[in-house]
Short mmCIF file of C-alpha atoms in Angstrom, two decimals:
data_model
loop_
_atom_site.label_atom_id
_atom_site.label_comp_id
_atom_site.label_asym_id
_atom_site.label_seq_id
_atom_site.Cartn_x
_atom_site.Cartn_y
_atom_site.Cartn_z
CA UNK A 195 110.06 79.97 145.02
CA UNK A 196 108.81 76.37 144.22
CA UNK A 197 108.80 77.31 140.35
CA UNK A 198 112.51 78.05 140.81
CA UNK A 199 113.49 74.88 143.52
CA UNK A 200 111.60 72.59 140.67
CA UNK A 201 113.11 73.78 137.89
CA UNK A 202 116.07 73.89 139.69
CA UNK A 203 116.53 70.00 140.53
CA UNK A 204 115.66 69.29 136.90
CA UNK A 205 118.03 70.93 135.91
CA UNK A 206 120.86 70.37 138.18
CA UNK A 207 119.62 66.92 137.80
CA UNK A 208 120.31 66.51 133.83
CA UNK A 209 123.40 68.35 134.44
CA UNK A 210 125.33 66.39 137.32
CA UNK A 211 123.84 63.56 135.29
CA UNK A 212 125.64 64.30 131.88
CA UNK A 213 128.72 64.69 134.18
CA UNK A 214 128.43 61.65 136.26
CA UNK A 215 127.49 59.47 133.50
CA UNK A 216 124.10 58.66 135.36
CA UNK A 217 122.19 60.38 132.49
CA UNK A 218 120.41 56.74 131.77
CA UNK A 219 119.17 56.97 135.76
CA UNK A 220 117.91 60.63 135.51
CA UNK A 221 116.20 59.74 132.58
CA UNK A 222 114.30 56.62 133.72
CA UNK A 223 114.01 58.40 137.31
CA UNK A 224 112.01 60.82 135.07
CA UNK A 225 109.52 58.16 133.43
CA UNK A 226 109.50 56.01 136.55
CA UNK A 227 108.28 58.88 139.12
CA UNK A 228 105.51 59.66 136.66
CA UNK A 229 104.00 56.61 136.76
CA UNK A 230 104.76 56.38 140.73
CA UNK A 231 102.83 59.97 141.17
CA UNK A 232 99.62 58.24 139.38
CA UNK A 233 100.00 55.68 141.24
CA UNK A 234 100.01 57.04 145.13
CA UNK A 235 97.17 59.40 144.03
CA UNK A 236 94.77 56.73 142.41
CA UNK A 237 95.69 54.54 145.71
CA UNK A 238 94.56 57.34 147.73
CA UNK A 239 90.99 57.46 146.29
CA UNK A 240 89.68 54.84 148.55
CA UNK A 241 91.36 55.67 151.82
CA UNK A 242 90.18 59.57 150.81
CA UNK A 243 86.69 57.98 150.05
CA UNK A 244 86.73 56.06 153.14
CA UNK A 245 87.62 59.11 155.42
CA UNK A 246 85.77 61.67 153.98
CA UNK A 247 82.91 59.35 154.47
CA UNK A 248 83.14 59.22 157.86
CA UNK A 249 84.06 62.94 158.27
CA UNK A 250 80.45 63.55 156.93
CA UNK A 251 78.76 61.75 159.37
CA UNK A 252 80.72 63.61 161.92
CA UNK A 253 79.84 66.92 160.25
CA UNK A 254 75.95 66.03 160.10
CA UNK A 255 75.73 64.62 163.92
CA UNK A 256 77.38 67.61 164.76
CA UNK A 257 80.99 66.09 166.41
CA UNK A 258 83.19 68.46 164.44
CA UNK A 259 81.59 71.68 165.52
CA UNK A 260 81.75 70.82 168.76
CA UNK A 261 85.71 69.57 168.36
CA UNK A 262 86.25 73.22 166.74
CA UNK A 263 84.77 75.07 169.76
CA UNK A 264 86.63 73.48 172.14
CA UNK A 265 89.81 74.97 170.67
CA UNK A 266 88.54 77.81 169.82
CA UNK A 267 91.01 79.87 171.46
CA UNK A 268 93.74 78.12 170.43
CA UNK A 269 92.49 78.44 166.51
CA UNK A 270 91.47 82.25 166.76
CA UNK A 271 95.18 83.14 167.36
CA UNK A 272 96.40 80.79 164.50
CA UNK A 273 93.85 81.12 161.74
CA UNK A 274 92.50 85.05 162.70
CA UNK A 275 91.56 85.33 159.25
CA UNK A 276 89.06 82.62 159.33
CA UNK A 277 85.54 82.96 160.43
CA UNK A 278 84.51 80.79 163.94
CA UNK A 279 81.88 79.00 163.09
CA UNK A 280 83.41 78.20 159.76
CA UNK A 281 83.73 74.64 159.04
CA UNK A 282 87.56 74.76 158.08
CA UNK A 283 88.23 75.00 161.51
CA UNK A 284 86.85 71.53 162.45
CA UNK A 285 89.07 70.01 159.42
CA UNK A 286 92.05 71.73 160.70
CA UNK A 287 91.67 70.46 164.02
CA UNK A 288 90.88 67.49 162.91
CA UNK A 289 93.95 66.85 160.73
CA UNK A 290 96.33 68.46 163.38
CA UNK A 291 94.86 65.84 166.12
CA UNK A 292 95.22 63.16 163.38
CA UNK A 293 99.23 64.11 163.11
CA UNK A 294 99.81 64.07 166.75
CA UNK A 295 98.61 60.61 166.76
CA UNK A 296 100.50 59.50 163.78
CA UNK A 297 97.45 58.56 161.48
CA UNK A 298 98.82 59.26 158.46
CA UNK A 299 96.40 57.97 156.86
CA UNK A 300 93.66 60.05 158.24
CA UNK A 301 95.50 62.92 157.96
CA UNK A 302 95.64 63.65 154.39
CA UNK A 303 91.78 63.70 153.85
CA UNK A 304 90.92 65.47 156.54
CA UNK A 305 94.19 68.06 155.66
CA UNK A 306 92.64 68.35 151.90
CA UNK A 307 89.73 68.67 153.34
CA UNK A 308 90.59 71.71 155.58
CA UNK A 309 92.42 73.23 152.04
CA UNK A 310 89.25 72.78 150.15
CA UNK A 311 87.32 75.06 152.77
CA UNK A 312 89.81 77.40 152.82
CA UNK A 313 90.01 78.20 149.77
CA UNK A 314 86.11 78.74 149.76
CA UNK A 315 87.48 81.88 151.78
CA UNK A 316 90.18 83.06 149.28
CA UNK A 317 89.17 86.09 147.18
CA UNK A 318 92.44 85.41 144.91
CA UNK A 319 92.07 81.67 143.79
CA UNK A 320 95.20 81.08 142.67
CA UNK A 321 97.32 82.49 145.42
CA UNK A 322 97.56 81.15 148.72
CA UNK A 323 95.79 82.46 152.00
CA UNK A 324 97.89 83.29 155.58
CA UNK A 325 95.73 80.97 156.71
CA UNK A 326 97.00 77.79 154.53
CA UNK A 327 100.53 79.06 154.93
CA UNK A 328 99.36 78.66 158.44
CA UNK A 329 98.01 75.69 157.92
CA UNK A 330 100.93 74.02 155.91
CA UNK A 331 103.26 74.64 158.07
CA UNK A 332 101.31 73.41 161.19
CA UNK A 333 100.64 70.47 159.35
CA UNK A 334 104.53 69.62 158.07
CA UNK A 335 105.75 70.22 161.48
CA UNK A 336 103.37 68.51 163.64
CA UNK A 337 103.89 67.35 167.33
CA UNK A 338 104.02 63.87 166.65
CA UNK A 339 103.01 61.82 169.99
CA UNK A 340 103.08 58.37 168.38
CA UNK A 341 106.12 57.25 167.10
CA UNK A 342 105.97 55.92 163.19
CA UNK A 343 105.85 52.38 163.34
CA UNK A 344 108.29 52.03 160.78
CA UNK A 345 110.75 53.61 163.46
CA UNK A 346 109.71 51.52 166.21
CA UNK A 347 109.91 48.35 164.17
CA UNK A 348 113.71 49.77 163.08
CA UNK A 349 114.64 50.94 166.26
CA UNK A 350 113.60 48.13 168.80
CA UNK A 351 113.94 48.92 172.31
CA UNK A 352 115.66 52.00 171.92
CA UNK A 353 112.23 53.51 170.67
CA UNK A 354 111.36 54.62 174.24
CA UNK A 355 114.75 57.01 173.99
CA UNK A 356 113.21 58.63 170.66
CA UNK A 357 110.15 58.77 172.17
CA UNK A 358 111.28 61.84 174.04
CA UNK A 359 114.22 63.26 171.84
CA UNK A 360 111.02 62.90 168.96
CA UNK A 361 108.42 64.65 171.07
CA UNK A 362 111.20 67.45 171.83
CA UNK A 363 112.49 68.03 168.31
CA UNK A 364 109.23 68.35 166.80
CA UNK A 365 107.75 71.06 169.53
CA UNK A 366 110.96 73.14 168.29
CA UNK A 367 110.35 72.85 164.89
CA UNK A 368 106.47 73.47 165.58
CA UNK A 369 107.52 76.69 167.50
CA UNK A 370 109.45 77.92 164.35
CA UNK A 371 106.75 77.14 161.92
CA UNK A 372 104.62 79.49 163.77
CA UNK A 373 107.25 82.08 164.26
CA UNK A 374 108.28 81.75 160.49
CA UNK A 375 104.97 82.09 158.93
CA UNK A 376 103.78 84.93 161.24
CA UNK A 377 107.20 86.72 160.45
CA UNK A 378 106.96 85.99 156.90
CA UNK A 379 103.48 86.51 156.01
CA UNK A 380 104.06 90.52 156.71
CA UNK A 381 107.13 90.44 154.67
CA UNK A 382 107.01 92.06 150.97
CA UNK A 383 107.61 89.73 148.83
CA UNK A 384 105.33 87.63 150.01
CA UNK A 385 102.74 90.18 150.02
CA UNK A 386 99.36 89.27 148.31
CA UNK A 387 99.47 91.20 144.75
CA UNK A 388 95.67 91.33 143.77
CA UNK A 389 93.95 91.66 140.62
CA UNK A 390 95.37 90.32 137.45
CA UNK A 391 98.91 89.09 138.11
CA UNK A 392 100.94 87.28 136.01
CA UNK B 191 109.46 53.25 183.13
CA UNK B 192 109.35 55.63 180.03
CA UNK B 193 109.82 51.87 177.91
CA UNK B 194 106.23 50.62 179.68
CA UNK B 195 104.86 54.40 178.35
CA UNK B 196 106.03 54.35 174.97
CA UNK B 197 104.99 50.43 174.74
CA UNK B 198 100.94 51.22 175.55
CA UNK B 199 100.98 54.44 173.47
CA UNK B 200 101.92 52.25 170.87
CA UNK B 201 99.42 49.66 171.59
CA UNK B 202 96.95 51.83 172.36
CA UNK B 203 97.49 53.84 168.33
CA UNK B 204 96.08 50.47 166.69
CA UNK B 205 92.63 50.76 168.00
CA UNK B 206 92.42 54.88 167.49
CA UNK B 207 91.25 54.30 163.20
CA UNK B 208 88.76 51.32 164.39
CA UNK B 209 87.14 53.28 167.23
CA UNK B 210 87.06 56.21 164.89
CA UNK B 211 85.64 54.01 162.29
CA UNK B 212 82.76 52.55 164.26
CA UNK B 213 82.13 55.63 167.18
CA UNK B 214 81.60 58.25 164.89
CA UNK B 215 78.54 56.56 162.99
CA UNK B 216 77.75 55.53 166.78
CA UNK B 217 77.30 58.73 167.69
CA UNK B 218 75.70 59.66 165.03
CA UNK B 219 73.14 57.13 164.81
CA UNK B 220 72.14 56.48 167.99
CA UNK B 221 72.21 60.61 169.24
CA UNK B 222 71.52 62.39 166.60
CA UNK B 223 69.42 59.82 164.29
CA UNK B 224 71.76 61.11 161.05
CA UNK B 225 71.23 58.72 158.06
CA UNK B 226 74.62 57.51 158.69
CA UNK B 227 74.86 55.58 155.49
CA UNK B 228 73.61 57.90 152.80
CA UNK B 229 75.67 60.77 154.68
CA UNK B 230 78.88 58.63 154.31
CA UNK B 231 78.52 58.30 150.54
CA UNK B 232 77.48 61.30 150.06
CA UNK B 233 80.83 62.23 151.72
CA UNK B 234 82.94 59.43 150.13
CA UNK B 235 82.13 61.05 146.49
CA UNK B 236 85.02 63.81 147.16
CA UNK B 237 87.44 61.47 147.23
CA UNK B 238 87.73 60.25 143.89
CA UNK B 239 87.75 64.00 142.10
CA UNK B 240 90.05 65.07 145.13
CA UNK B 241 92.57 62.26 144.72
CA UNK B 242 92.23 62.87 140.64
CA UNK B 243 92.84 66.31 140.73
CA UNK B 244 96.12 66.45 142.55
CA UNK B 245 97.81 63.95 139.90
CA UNK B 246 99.40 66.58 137.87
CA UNK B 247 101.21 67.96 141.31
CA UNK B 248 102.43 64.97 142.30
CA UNK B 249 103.95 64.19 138.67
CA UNK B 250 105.56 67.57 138.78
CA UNK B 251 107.11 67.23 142.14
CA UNK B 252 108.24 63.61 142.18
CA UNK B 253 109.81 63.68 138.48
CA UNK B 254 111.77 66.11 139.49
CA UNK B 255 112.88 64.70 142.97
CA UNK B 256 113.53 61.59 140.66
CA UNK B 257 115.89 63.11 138.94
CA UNK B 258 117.72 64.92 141.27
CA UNK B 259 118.36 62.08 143.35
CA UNK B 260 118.85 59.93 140.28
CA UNK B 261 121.80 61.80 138.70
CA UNK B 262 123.70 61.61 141.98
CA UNK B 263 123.25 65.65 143.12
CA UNK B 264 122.57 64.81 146.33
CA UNK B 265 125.57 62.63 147.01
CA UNK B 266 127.87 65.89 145.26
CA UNK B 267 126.42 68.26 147.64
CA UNK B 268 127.16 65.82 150.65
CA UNK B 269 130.60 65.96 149.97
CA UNK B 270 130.34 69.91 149.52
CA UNK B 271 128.51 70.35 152.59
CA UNK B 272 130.18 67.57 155.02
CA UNK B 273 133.36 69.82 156.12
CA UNK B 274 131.18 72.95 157.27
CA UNK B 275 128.59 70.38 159.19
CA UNK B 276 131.08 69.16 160.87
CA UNK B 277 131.97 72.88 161.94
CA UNK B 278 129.09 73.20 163.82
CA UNK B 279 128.69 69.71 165.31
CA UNK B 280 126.94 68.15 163.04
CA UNK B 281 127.82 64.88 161.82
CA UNK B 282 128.48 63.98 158.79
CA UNK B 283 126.51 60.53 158.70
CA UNK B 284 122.86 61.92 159.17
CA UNK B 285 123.61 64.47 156.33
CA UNK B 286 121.88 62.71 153.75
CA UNK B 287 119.01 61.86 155.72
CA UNK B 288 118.26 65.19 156.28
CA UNK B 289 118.99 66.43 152.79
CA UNK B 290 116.34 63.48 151.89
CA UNK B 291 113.68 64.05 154.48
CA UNK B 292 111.93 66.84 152.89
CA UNK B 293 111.75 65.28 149.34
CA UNK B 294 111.06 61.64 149.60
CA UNK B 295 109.24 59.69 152.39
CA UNK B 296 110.31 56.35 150.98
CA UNK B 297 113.87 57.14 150.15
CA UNK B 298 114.80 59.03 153.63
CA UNK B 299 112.96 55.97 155.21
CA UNK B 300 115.94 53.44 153.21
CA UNK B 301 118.51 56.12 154.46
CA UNK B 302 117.17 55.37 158.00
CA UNK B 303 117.24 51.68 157.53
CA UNK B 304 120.65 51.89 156.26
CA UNK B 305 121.94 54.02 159.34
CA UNK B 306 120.63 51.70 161.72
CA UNK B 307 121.42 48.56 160.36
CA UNK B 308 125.24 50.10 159.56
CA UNK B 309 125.48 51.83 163.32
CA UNK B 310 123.38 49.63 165.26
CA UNK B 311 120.16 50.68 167.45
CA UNK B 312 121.95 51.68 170.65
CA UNK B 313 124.54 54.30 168.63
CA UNK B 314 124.07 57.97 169.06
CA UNK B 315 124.04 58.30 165.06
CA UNK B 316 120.79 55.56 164.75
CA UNK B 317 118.96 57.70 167.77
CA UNK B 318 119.70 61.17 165.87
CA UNK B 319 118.96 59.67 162.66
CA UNK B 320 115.07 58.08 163.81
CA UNK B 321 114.59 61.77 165.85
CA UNK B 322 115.01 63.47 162.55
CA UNK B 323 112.51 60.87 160.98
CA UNK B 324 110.01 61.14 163.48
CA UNK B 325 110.14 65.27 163.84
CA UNK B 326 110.49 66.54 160.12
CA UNK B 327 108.13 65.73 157.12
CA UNK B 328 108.34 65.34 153.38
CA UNK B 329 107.58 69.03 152.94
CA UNK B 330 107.96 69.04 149.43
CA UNK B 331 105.23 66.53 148.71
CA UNK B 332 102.86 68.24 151.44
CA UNK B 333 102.86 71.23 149.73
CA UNK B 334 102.46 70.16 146.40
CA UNK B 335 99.70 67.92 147.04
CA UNK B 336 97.89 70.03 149.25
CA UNK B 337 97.53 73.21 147.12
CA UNK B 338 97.66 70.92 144.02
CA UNK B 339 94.41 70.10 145.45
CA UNK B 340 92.52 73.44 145.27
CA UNK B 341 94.59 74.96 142.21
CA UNK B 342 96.30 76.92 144.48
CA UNK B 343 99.68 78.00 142.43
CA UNK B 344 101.33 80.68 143.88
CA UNK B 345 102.16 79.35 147.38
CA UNK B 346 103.90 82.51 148.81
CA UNK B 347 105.74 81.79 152.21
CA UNK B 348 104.24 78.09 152.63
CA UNK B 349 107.51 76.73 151.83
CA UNK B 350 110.26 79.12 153.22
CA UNK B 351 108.36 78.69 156.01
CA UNK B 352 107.76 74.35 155.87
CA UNK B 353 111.59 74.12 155.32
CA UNK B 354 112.73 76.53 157.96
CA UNK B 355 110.74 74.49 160.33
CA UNK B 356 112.43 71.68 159.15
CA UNK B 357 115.54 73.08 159.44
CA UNK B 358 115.03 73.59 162.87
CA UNK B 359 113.54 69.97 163.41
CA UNK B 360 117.09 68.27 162.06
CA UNK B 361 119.07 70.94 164.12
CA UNK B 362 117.14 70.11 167.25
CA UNK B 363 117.42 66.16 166.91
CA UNK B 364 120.97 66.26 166.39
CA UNK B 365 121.56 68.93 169.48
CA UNK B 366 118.90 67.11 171.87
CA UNK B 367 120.64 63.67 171.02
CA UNK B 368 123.82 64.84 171.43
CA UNK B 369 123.28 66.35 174.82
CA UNK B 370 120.63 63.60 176.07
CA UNK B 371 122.49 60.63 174.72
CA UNK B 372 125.84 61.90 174.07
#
C-alpha cells in the first residue's frame, strides 16, 4: 500500500504540475524536502541521544519493569504476541504515556525504541509484526491530555473549549485504531507470507 | 472552571521533561546505586546510528509529500471533494487541513494558523480546525520513520489502519464541535 500511495503522489505530483504550470515548484519541492529529511533526522540525534540516555538508567535501576507490570493487563490484550517480561513492553508504555502528555519530544526515542525491540521478536525481518501494527496505530492516534502548545498559543482562551472536544476526538479515533488493526490483522491480504517473498 | 483546569495542566507539562530529566538518575542513584553516568552514555550511543539510519525514509516520504503539495494536487482535489463534504456536514473550510494533517506537521500547522487568524478564535470553524490538530497525527511520517528505523519494509495493515483512525479523528472533531459548540 505505501509503495503505491508514494509512487502515487509523485506521480500525480509531476502530472498536475505539467498541467498547472507549477512544474518549477514540484521540482524544487523535490530537492528542497531532501535536504529538509537530512536535516530533521541529523537534528534528532541529540534529543534521541539525550533520551535514550536517560531511558538506560531507567532500564538498569529497574523503573521501566516496574512501569510495564503495572499495565500489564492492559498490554497483554494489546500486544498478546509479545512476551511479559519482555522489555518492549516498558518502551511501549513508555512512549504511549509520553503522547498523552504531549512530549513529543520524548516520544520518538522511546517509540523507536519500542520498534527496535520488537523487531528483536520478528522471525520475518522485513515484514511487519501485529504487534507494531499495534503499536503504530496506538502511537498515531494517541489520547492526547495536553494540548500542543502551538494550539494553545493560536487559540488563546478558547483552548479550555478544545481541551475537551480534543480529549473526545482523539478517544474515538483511539477506539478505531484498535478496532481497525484487530479487524485487519486477520484479513488476507494482510496475511504474513513467510519464507522468500518478493 | 474547565479554563483554571486546562491553565495548570498546561503549567504543570513544562516541568514533566525536567523532573524526568533529573528523577530518573535520582532514583537510580540514590536506590539502586546504578552508575548513572556510564549507563547514560552507554544508552546515548543508539541515538546517533538510530537517527542515521532512518534518513533514507524520511527522504522518500517527504520528497514525495513535497511534490504533491507543490504541484497544487491538493488544492484540485479540494475543489473535487468540497460538494460531497458538504453532503454530509462537513465544511468545506477545514478540508484542507485534514487532507494535510496526515502528511505534513509543519504545513497543516500554517493551515491552522491561517484558519484562525482568517475566522477568529471564538468561530466554530477555528475550534473544529485546532480539535483536528490536536486529535490526528502526521501518519505518514510516523510510519515511515518508525519502520524506516528497523528496515521494516513491508508494513502490512499499519497504515490502512493509522489513516482509518484518522479518519475517524477529523470526523469526530467536526461532529463533537458541531454539536458542543454549534
Amino acid at each position: 500500500m505505501l509503495n503505491y500511495i508514494w509512487f502515487g503522489m509523485m506521480f500525480i505530483g509531476v502530472v498536475v504540475g505539467t498541467y498547472t504550470g507549477n512544474i518549477d515548484a514540484v521540482t524544487q519541492a523535490a530537492i528542497d524536502m531532501a535536504k529538509v529529511a537530512v536535516n530533521l533526522a541529523i537534528g534528532l540525534i541529540g534529543i534521541m541521544a539525550l533520551w535514550l540516555g536517560i531511558m538506560k538508567i531507567a532500564e538498569e535501576s529497574g523503573l521501566i519493569r516496574i512501569i510495564a507490570k503495572g499495565l500489564r493487563p492492559l498490554t497483554i490484550r494489546l500486544f498478546p504476541d509479545v512476551p511479559e517480561d519482555h522489555p518492549a513492553i516498558g518502551s511501549i508504555v513508555l512512549n504511549m504515556a509520553a503522547n498523552i502528555l504531549g512530549l513529543g519530544n520524548a516520544a520518538t526515542p522511546l517509540g523507536l525504541k519500542a520498534m527496535e525491540e520488537l523487531q528483536e521478536l520478528n522471525p520475518n525481518k522485513e515484514t511487519a509484526t501485529n504487534a507494531m501494527a499495534m503499536f503504530l496505530a496506538l502511537n498515531t492516534s494517541s489520547v492526547q491530555l495536553i494540548l500542543p502548545a502551538t494550539v494553545v498559543a493560536l487559540m488563546g482562551s478558547y483552548s479550555s473549549q478544545i481541551f475537551i472536544t480534543t480529549i473526545i476526538a482523539t478517544a474515538m479515533s483511539t477506539v478505531a485504531a484498535v478496532v481497525a488493526v484487530k479487524f485487519l490483522e486477520k484479513r488476507k491480504r494482510f496475511t504474513i507470507i513467510d519464507g522468500s517473498q518478493s | 472552571m474547565i479554563g483554571l483546569f486546562v491553565g495548570s495542566f498546561n503549567e504543570f507539562s513544562k516541568y514533566i521533561i525536567p523532573f524526568l530529566l533529573v528523577g530518573i538518575p535520582f532514583y537510580g542513584l540514590v536506590f539502586k546505586k546504578v552508575k548513572v553516568y556510564e549507563s547514560f552514555v552507554e544508552g546515548a550511543k543508539d541515538g546517533f546510528t538510530i537517527a542515521v539510519r532512518i534518513i533514507p525514509y524520511l527522504v522518500a516520504i517527504l520528497v514525495a509529500i513535497g511534490m504533491f503539495r507543490a504541484s497544487g494536487a491538493l488544492d484540485l482535489s479540494l475543489n473535487f471533494l468540497s460538494p460531497v463534504l458538504t453532503l454530509i456536514g462537513f465544511p468545506p473550510e477545514n478540508l484542507p487541513l485534514a487532507l494535510m494533517r496526515p502528511l505534513s506537521g509543519s504545513g497543516s500547522l500554517g493551515l491552522l494558523t491561517d484558519l484562525i487568524n482568517v475566522h477568529g478564535p471564538d468561530s466554530l470553524i477555528a475550534k473544529i480546525g485546532a480539535t483536528m490538530f490536536g486529535s490526528t497525527e502526521t501518519t505518514f511520517y510516523v510510519l515511515a520513520v518508525y519502520f524506516g528505523s528497523v528496515g521494516v519494509r513491508k508494513t502490512r495493515h499499519a497504515l490502512a489502519a493509522g489513516l482509518f483512525a484518522d479518519a475517524v479523528g477529523v470526523l469526530s472533531a467536526v461532529y463533537i464541535c458541531q454539536f458542543i459548540f454549534g
